[in-house]
mmCIF file of C-alpha atoms in Angstrom:
data_model
loop_
_atom_site.group_PDB
_atom_site.id
_atom_site.type_symbol
_atom_site.label_atom_id
_atom_site.label_comp_id
_atom_site.label_asym_id
_atom_site.label_seq_id
_atom_site.Cartn_x
_atom_site.Cartn_y
_atom_site.Cartn_z
ATOM 1 C CA UNK W 1075 133.686 62.014 -127.302
ATOM 2 C CA UNK W 1076 132.500 63.111 -130.747
ATOM 3 C CA UNK W 1077 133.474 60.848 -133.607
ATOM 4 C CA UNK W 1078 133.248 60.506 -137.356
ATOM 5 C CA UNK W 1079 130.788 57.839 -138.447
ATOM 6 C CA UNK W 1080 130.565 56.034 -141.774
ATOM 7 C CA UNK W 1081 127.890 53.887 -143.397
ATOM 8 C CA UNK W 1082 127.729 51.207 -144.530
ATOM 9 C CA UNK W 1083 130.575 49.331 -142.880
ATOM 10 C CA UNK W 1084 130.756 46.975 -145.849
ATOM 11 C CA UNK W 1085 129.413 47.492 -149.366
ATOM 12 C CA UNK W 1086 129.472 44.856 -152.077
ATOM 13 C CA UNK W 1087 128.704 45.971 -155.602
ATOM 14 C CA UNK W 1088 129.051 44.733 -159.133
ATOM 15 C CA UNK W 1089 131.499 46.252 -161.566
ATOM 16 C CA UNK W 1090 129.952 49.178 -163.416
ATOM 17 C CA UNK W 1091 127.472 50.014 -160.678
ATOM 18 C CA UNK W 1092 127.339 53.334 -158.853
ATOM 19 C CA UNK W 1093 128.024 53.434 -155.134
ATOM 20 C CA UNK W 1094 127.602 56.165 -152.559
ATOM 21 C CA UNK W 1095 129.598 56.024 -149.359
ATOM 22 C CA UNK W 1096 128.313 58.125 -146.517
ATOM 23 C CA UNK W 1097 130.004 59.925 -143.687
ATOM 24 C CA UNK W 1098 128.866 62.086 -140.806
ATOM 25 C CA UNK W 1099 131.796 64.292 -139.773
ATOM 26 C CA UNK W 1100 132.209 65.733 -136.294
ATOM 27 C CA UNK W 1101 129.603 68.460 -135.954
ATOM 28 C CA UNK W 1102 131.774 71.577 -135.563
ATOM 29 C CA UNK W 1103 134.324 70.515 -138.171
ATOM 30 C CA UNK W 1104 134.403 72.330 -141.479
ATOM 31 C CA UNK W 1105 137.106 70.445 -143.426
ATOM 32 C CA UNK W 1106 136.257 67.036 -144.821
ATOM 33 C CA UNK W 1107 138.337 64.358 -146.512
ATOM 34 C CA UNK W 1108 138.182 60.996 -148.199
ATOM 35 C CA UNK W 1109 141.041 58.507 -148.222
ATOM 36 C CA UNK W 1110 141.301 54.943 -149.430
ATOM 37 C CA UNK W 1111 143.464 52.017 -148.444
ATOM 38 C CA UNK W 1112 143.765 49.115 -150.833
ATOM 39 C CA UNK W 1113 144.417 45.886 -148.930
ATOM 40 C CA UNK W 1114 148.037 45.685 -147.863
ATOM 41 C CA UNK W 1115 148.883 49.139 -149.177
ATOM 42 C CA UNK W 1116 149.193 52.596 -147.700
ATOM 43 C CA UNK W 1117 146.442 55.075 -146.927
ATOM 44 C CA UNK W 1118 145.996 57.328 -149.970
ATOM 45 C CA UNK W 1119 144.542 60.828 -150.031
ATOM 46 C CA UNK W 1120 141.627 61.244 -152.429
ATOM 47 C CA UNK W 1121 140.046 64.629 -151.836
ATOM 48 C CA UNK W 1122 139.524 67.462 -149.383
ATOM 49 C CA UNK W 1123 136.408 69.617 -149.188
ATOM 50 C CA UNK W 1124 135.849 72.981 -147.565
ATOM 51 C CA UNK W 1125 133.192 75.636 -147.886
ATOM 52 C CA UNK W 1126 131.174 73.485 -150.268
ATOM 53 C CA UNK W 1127 133.918 72.949 -152.753
ATOM 54 C CA UNK W 1128 136.886 70.698 -153.388
ATOM 55 C CA UNK W 1129 140.069 72.281 -152.044
ATOM 56 C CA UNK W 1130 142.546 69.538 -153.014
ATOM 57 C CA UNK W 1131 142.356 66.292 -154.931
ATOM 58 C CA UNK W 1132 144.794 63.596 -155.908
ATOM 59 C CA UNK W 1133 145.368 62.042 -159.287
ATOM 60 C CA UNK W 1134 143.302 59.073 -158.117
ATOM 61 C CA UNK W 1135 140.225 61.295 -157.822
ATOM 62 C CA UNK W 1136 139.213 61.307 -161.476
ATOM 63 C CA UNK W 1137 135.872 61.965 -163.159
ATOM 64 C CA UNK W 1138 134.475 58.717 -161.779
ATOM 65 C CA UNK W 1139 134.534 60.200 -158.291
ATOM 66 C CA UNK W 1140 132.494 63.016 -156.808
ATOM 67 C CA UNK W 1141 131.831 64.376 -153.349
ATOM 68 C CA UNK W 1142 128.895 66.196 -151.932
ATOM 69 C CA UNK W 1143 127.644 67.687 -148.716
ATOM 70 C CA UNK W 1144 123.923 67.254 -149.348
ATOM 71 C CA UNK W 1145 122.829 68.652 -145.983
ATOM 72 C CA UNK W 1146 124.316 70.049 -142.812
ATOM 73 C CA UNK W 1147 125.582 66.741 -141.503
ATOM 74 C CA UNK W 1148 126.394 64.245 -144.262
ATOM 75 C CA UNK W 1149 129.404 64.088 -146.549
ATOM 76 C CA UNK W 1150 129.289 61.580 -149.395
ATOM 77 C CA UNK W 1151 131.663 59.995 -151.872
ATOM 78 C CA UNK W 1152 130.138 58.734 -155.096
ATOM 79 C CA UNK W 1153 131.844 56.381 -157.508
ATOM 80 C CA UNK W 1154 129.910 56.469 -160.757
ATOM 81 C CA UNK W 1155 130.950 53.246 -162.427
ATOM 82 C CA UNK W 1156 132.915 51.010 -160.132
ATOM 83 C CA UNK W 1157 135.918 48.997 -161.288
ATOM 84 C CA UNK W 1158 137.510 45.975 -159.668
ATOM 85 C CA UNK W 1159 140.465 48.123 -158.625
ATOM 86 C CA UNK W 1160 138.146 50.391 -156.608
ATOM 87 C CA UNK W 1161 137.913 47.619 -154.021
ATOM 88 C CA UNK W 1162 139.420 49.137 -150.899
ATOM 89 C CA UNK W 1163 138.733 50.525 -147.464
ATOM 90 C CA UNK W 1164 137.452 54.090 -147.747
ATOM 91 C CA UNK W 1165 138.005 56.419 -144.819
ATOM 92 C CA UNK W 1166 136.285 59.711 -144.213
ATOM 93 C CA UNK W 1167 137.981 62.312 -142.008
ATOM 94 C CA UNK W 1168 137.254 65.779 -140.727
ATOM 95 C CA UNK W 1169 139.044 68.552 -138.880
ATOM 96 C CA UNK W 1170 138.357 71.845 -137.205
ATOM 97 C CA UNK W 1171 139.151 75.201 -138.694
ATOM 98 C CA UNK W 1172 142.076 77.195 -137.408
ATOM 99 C CA UNK W 1173 145.790 76.895 -137.786
ATOM 100 C CA UNK W 1174 146.590 75.464 -134.348
ATOM 101 C CA UNK W 1175 146.505 71.928 -135.601
ATOM 102 C CA UNK W 1176 145.931 70.085 -138.830
ATOM 103 C CA UNK W 1177 144.916 66.958 -137.013
ATOM 104 C CA UNK W 1178 142.275 64.984 -138.883
ATOM 105 C CA UNK W 1179 139.813 62.685 -137.191
ATOM 106 C CA UNK W 1180 139.073 59.507 -139.106
ATOM 107 C CA UNK W 1181 135.971 57.371 -139.264
ATOM 108 C CA UNK W 1182 136.079 53.569 -139.007
ATOM 109 C CA UNK W 1183 135.918 53.130 -142.775
ATOM 110 C CA UNK W 1184 133.689 51.466 -145.354
ATOM 111 C CA UNK W 1185 135.004 48.325 -146.981
ATOM 112 C CA UNK W 1186 134.029 48.416 -150.650
ATOM 113 C CA UNK W 1187 134.160 45.148 -152.547
ATOM 114 C CA UNK W 1188 133.628 45.292 -156.308
ATOM 115 C CA UNK W 1189 132.887 41.954 -157.935
ATOM 116 C CA UNK E 199 156.533 57.582 -156.115
ATOM 117 C CA UNK E 200 157.083 57.128 -152.395
ATOM 118 C CA UNK E 201 157.372 60.582 -150.925
ATOM 119 C CA UNK E 202 157.077 59.231 -147.386
ATOM 120 C CA UNK E 203 158.989 56.076 -146.539
ATOM 121 C CA UNK E 204 158.876 53.810 -143.548
ATOM 122 C CA UNK E 205 161.518 51.232 -144.259
ATOM 123 C CA UNK E 206 160.708 48.914 -141.371
ATOM 124 C CA UNK E 207 157.468 47.054 -142.082
ATOM 125 C CA UNK E 208 157.449 45.662 -138.551
ATOM 126 C CA UNK E 209 159.039 46.116 -135.153
ATOM 127 C CA UNK E 210 158.897 44.075 -131.936
ATOM 128 C CA UNK E 211 159.682 45.592 -128.553
ATOM 129 C CA UNK E 212 159.481 44.366 -124.979
ATOM 130 C CA UNK E 213 156.926 46.011 -122.723
ATOM 131 C CA UNK E 214 158.494 48.874 -120.787
ATOM 132 C CA UNK E 215 161.258 49.468 -123.322
ATOM 133 C CA UNK E 216 161.507 52.242 -125.877
ATOM 134 C CA UNK E 217 159.935 51.880 -129.334
ATOM 135 C CA UNK E 218 161.541 53.917 -132.085
ATOM 136 C CA UNK E 219 159.720 54.184 -135.384
ATOM 137 C CA UNK E 220 161.496 55.845 -138.265
ATOM 138 C CA UNK E 221 160.300 57.776 -141.268
ATOM 139 C CA UNK E 222 162.104 59.382 -144.208
ATOM 140 C CA UNK E 223 160.717 61.739 -146.779
ATOM 141 C CA UNK E 224 161.877 62.938 -150.163
ATOM 142 C CA UNK E 225 159.751 66.044 -150.746
ATOM 143 C CA UNK E 226 161.608 69.097 -149.445
ATOM 144 C CA UNK E 227 158.360 71.077 -149.553
ATOM 145 C CA UNK E 228 156.883 69.049 -146.709
ATOM 146 C CA UNK E 229 156.746 71.154 -143.591
ATOM 147 C CA UNK E 230 154.137 69.539 -141.374
ATOM 148 C CA UNK E 231 154.390 65.971 -140.159
ATOM 149 C CA UNK E 232 151.982 63.727 -138.313
ATOM 150 C CA UNK E 233 151.955 60.279 -136.801
ATOM 151 C CA UNK E 234 148.809 58.174 -136.809
ATOM 152 C CA UNK E 235 148.126 54.854 -135.125
ATOM 153 C CA UNK E 236 145.778 52.301 -136.622
ATOM 154 C CA UNK E 237 144.192 49.228 -135.075
ATOM 155 C CA UNK E 238 142.644 46.552 -137.317
ATOM 156 C CA UNK E 239 139.109 47.388 -138.474
ATOM 157 C CA UNK E 240 139.419 50.985 -137.271
ATOM 158 C CA UNK E 241 140.360 54.253 -138.882
ATOM 159 C CA UNK E 242 143.706 55.928 -138.194
ATOM 160 C CA UNK E 243 143.927 57.836 -134.916
ATOM 161 C CA UNK E 244 146.036 60.974 -134.629
ATOM 162 C CA UNK E 245 148.949 60.680 -132.207
ATOM 163 C CA UNK E 246 151.249 63.644 -132.506
ATOM 164 C CA UNK E 247 152.426 66.206 -135.026
ATOM 165 C CA UNK E 248 155.371 68.497 -135.603
ATOM 166 C CA UNK E 249 155.913 71.596 -137.651
ATOM 167 C CA UNK E 250 159.158 72.094 -139.549
ATOM 168 C CA UNK E 251 160.059 75.058 -137.341
ATOM 169 C CA UNK E 252 160.583 72.627 -134.458
ATOM 170 C CA UNK E 253 162.886 69.668 -134.023
ATOM 171 C CA UNK E 254 161.037 67.986 -131.178
ATOM 172 C CA UNK E 255 157.508 67.685 -129.898
ATOM 173 C CA UNK E 256 156.478 65.712 -126.861
ATOM 174 C CA UNK E 257 153.106 64.500 -125.647
ATOM 175 C CA UNK E 258 153.128 62.139 -122.720
ATOM 176 C CA UNK E 259 154.837 58.907 -123.717
ATOM 177 C CA UNK E 260 155.154 60.012 -127.338
ATOM 178 C CA UNK E 261 157.938 62.188 -128.708
ATOM 179 C CA UNK E 262 158.547 63.060 -132.330
ATOM 180 C CA UNK E 263 161.963 64.201 -133.526
ATOM 181 C CA UNK E 264 162.493 65.974 -136.825
ATOM 182 C CA UNK E 265 165.818 66.277 -138.643
ATOM 183 C CA UNK E 266 165.087 68.486 -141.634
ATOM 184 C CA UNK E 267 168.549 68.329 -143.129
ATOM 185 C CA UNK E 268 168.347 64.536 -143.204
ATOM 186 C CA UNK E 269 164.661 64.552 -144.158
ATOM 187 C CA UNK E 270 164.079 62.153 -141.323
ATOM 188 C CA UNK E 271 161.713 61.927 -138.421
ATOM 189 C CA UNK E 272 161.195 59.417 -135.687
ATOM 190 C CA UNK E 273 158.542 58.594 -133.132
ATOM 191 C CA UNK E 274 159.671 57.457 -129.701
ATOM 192 C CA UNK E 275 157.281 55.672 -127.375
ATOM 193 C CA UNK E 276 158.486 55.376 -123.783
ATOM 194 C CA UNK E 277 157.619 53.162 -122.035
ATOM 195 C CA UNK E 278 156.008 50.868 -124.574
ATOM 196 C CA UNK E 279 152.806 49.139 -123.527
ATOM 197 C CA UNK E 280 150.986 46.146 -125.044
ATOM 198 C CA UNK E 281 148.118 48.478 -126.030
ATOM 199 C CA UNK E 282 150.553 50.323 -128.286
ATOM 200 C CA UNK E 283 150.601 47.314 -130.620
ATOM 201 C CA UNK E 284 149.223 48.718 -133.882
ATOM 202 C CA UNK E 285 150.282 49.982 -137.285
ATOM 203 C CA UNK E 286 151.931 53.405 -137.135
ATOM 204 C CA UNK E 287 151.749 55.712 -140.112
ATOM 205 C CA UNK E 288 154.019 58.656 -140.701
ATOM 206 C CA UNK E 289 152.334 61.382 -142.765
ATOM 207 C CA UNK E 290 153.322 64.748 -144.203
ATOM 208 C CA UNK E 291 151.911 67.767 -145.961
ATOM 209 C CA UNK E 292 153.195 70.869 -147.694
ATOM 210 C CA UNK E 293 152.730 74.409 -146.434
ATOM 211 C CA UNK E 294 150.718 75.317 -149.519
ATOM 212 C CA UNK E 295 148.363 72.350 -149.125
ATOM 213 C CA UNK E 296 148.060 71.188 -145.551
ATOM 214 C CA UNK E 297 144.899 69.343 -146.471
ATOM 215 C CA UNK E 298 146.667 66.957 -148.824
ATOM 216 C CA UNK E 299 148.255 64.542 -146.383
ATOM 217 C CA UNK E 300 150.624 61.948 -147.797
ATOM 218 C CA UNK E 301 150.931 58.767 -145.775
ATOM 219 C CA UNK E 302 153.826 56.366 -145.519
ATOM 220 C CA UNK E 303 153.284 52.605 -145.824
ATOM 221 C CA UNK E 304 153.206 52.050 -142.073
ATOM 222 C CA UNK E 305 155.184 50.095 -139.479
ATOM 223 C CA UNK E 306 153.484 47.349 -137.516
ATOM 224 C CA UNK E 307 154.564 47.575 -133.879
ATOM 225 C CA UNK E 308 154.222 44.606 -131.554
ATOM 226 C CA UNK E 309 154.817 45.216 -127.866
ATOM 227 C CA UNK E 310 155.508 41.943 -126.135
ATOM 228 C CA UNK E 311 154.345 41.624 -122.511
#
């Protein structure tokens, strides 16, 4: 069964450093998402991406964040200058086109630790 | 600003019995609702969804009920199995932005053998 994959599984970085989290969505999916879950808190929507542009973003997704689809398979989330409060689990998700279902398929997540 | 609420942080149920997980929402613009299940160290897994034009959707052991006037939905799992032990998230989105899915805080379900 096709699945969303994410690398790395765990990233440790120092405050102020740039990080890039990588995702490979399911191959025939055209909508892509990033979410985060701070430890003990709820899953929070960050951004959605379709047709090579951001379609929705939350107030969390400020100028420190950017997303990119650099090739036909990868989808990345970049945090330019990490803060301690960026420590969280980051989930990538994707879904098919069409209006039959808005079901999103999630990857296993990348745990980001900012020290 | 909790638009999606799950007021029970945890729930324990005997194997074979019914599990009922509840969810309330405050945003009247929500018109599509989803339930996700999450195991530790994994991403959320889609379970079932319901559009606001329906009041019930069933898929195997899982049934979701929607009461729009009360802004309430519930997920019923019958019969409950030990493998159902996980955190269950209720989620919702608006018609004008189905991509922006708002999650509730989750309910941890334990099914006791």
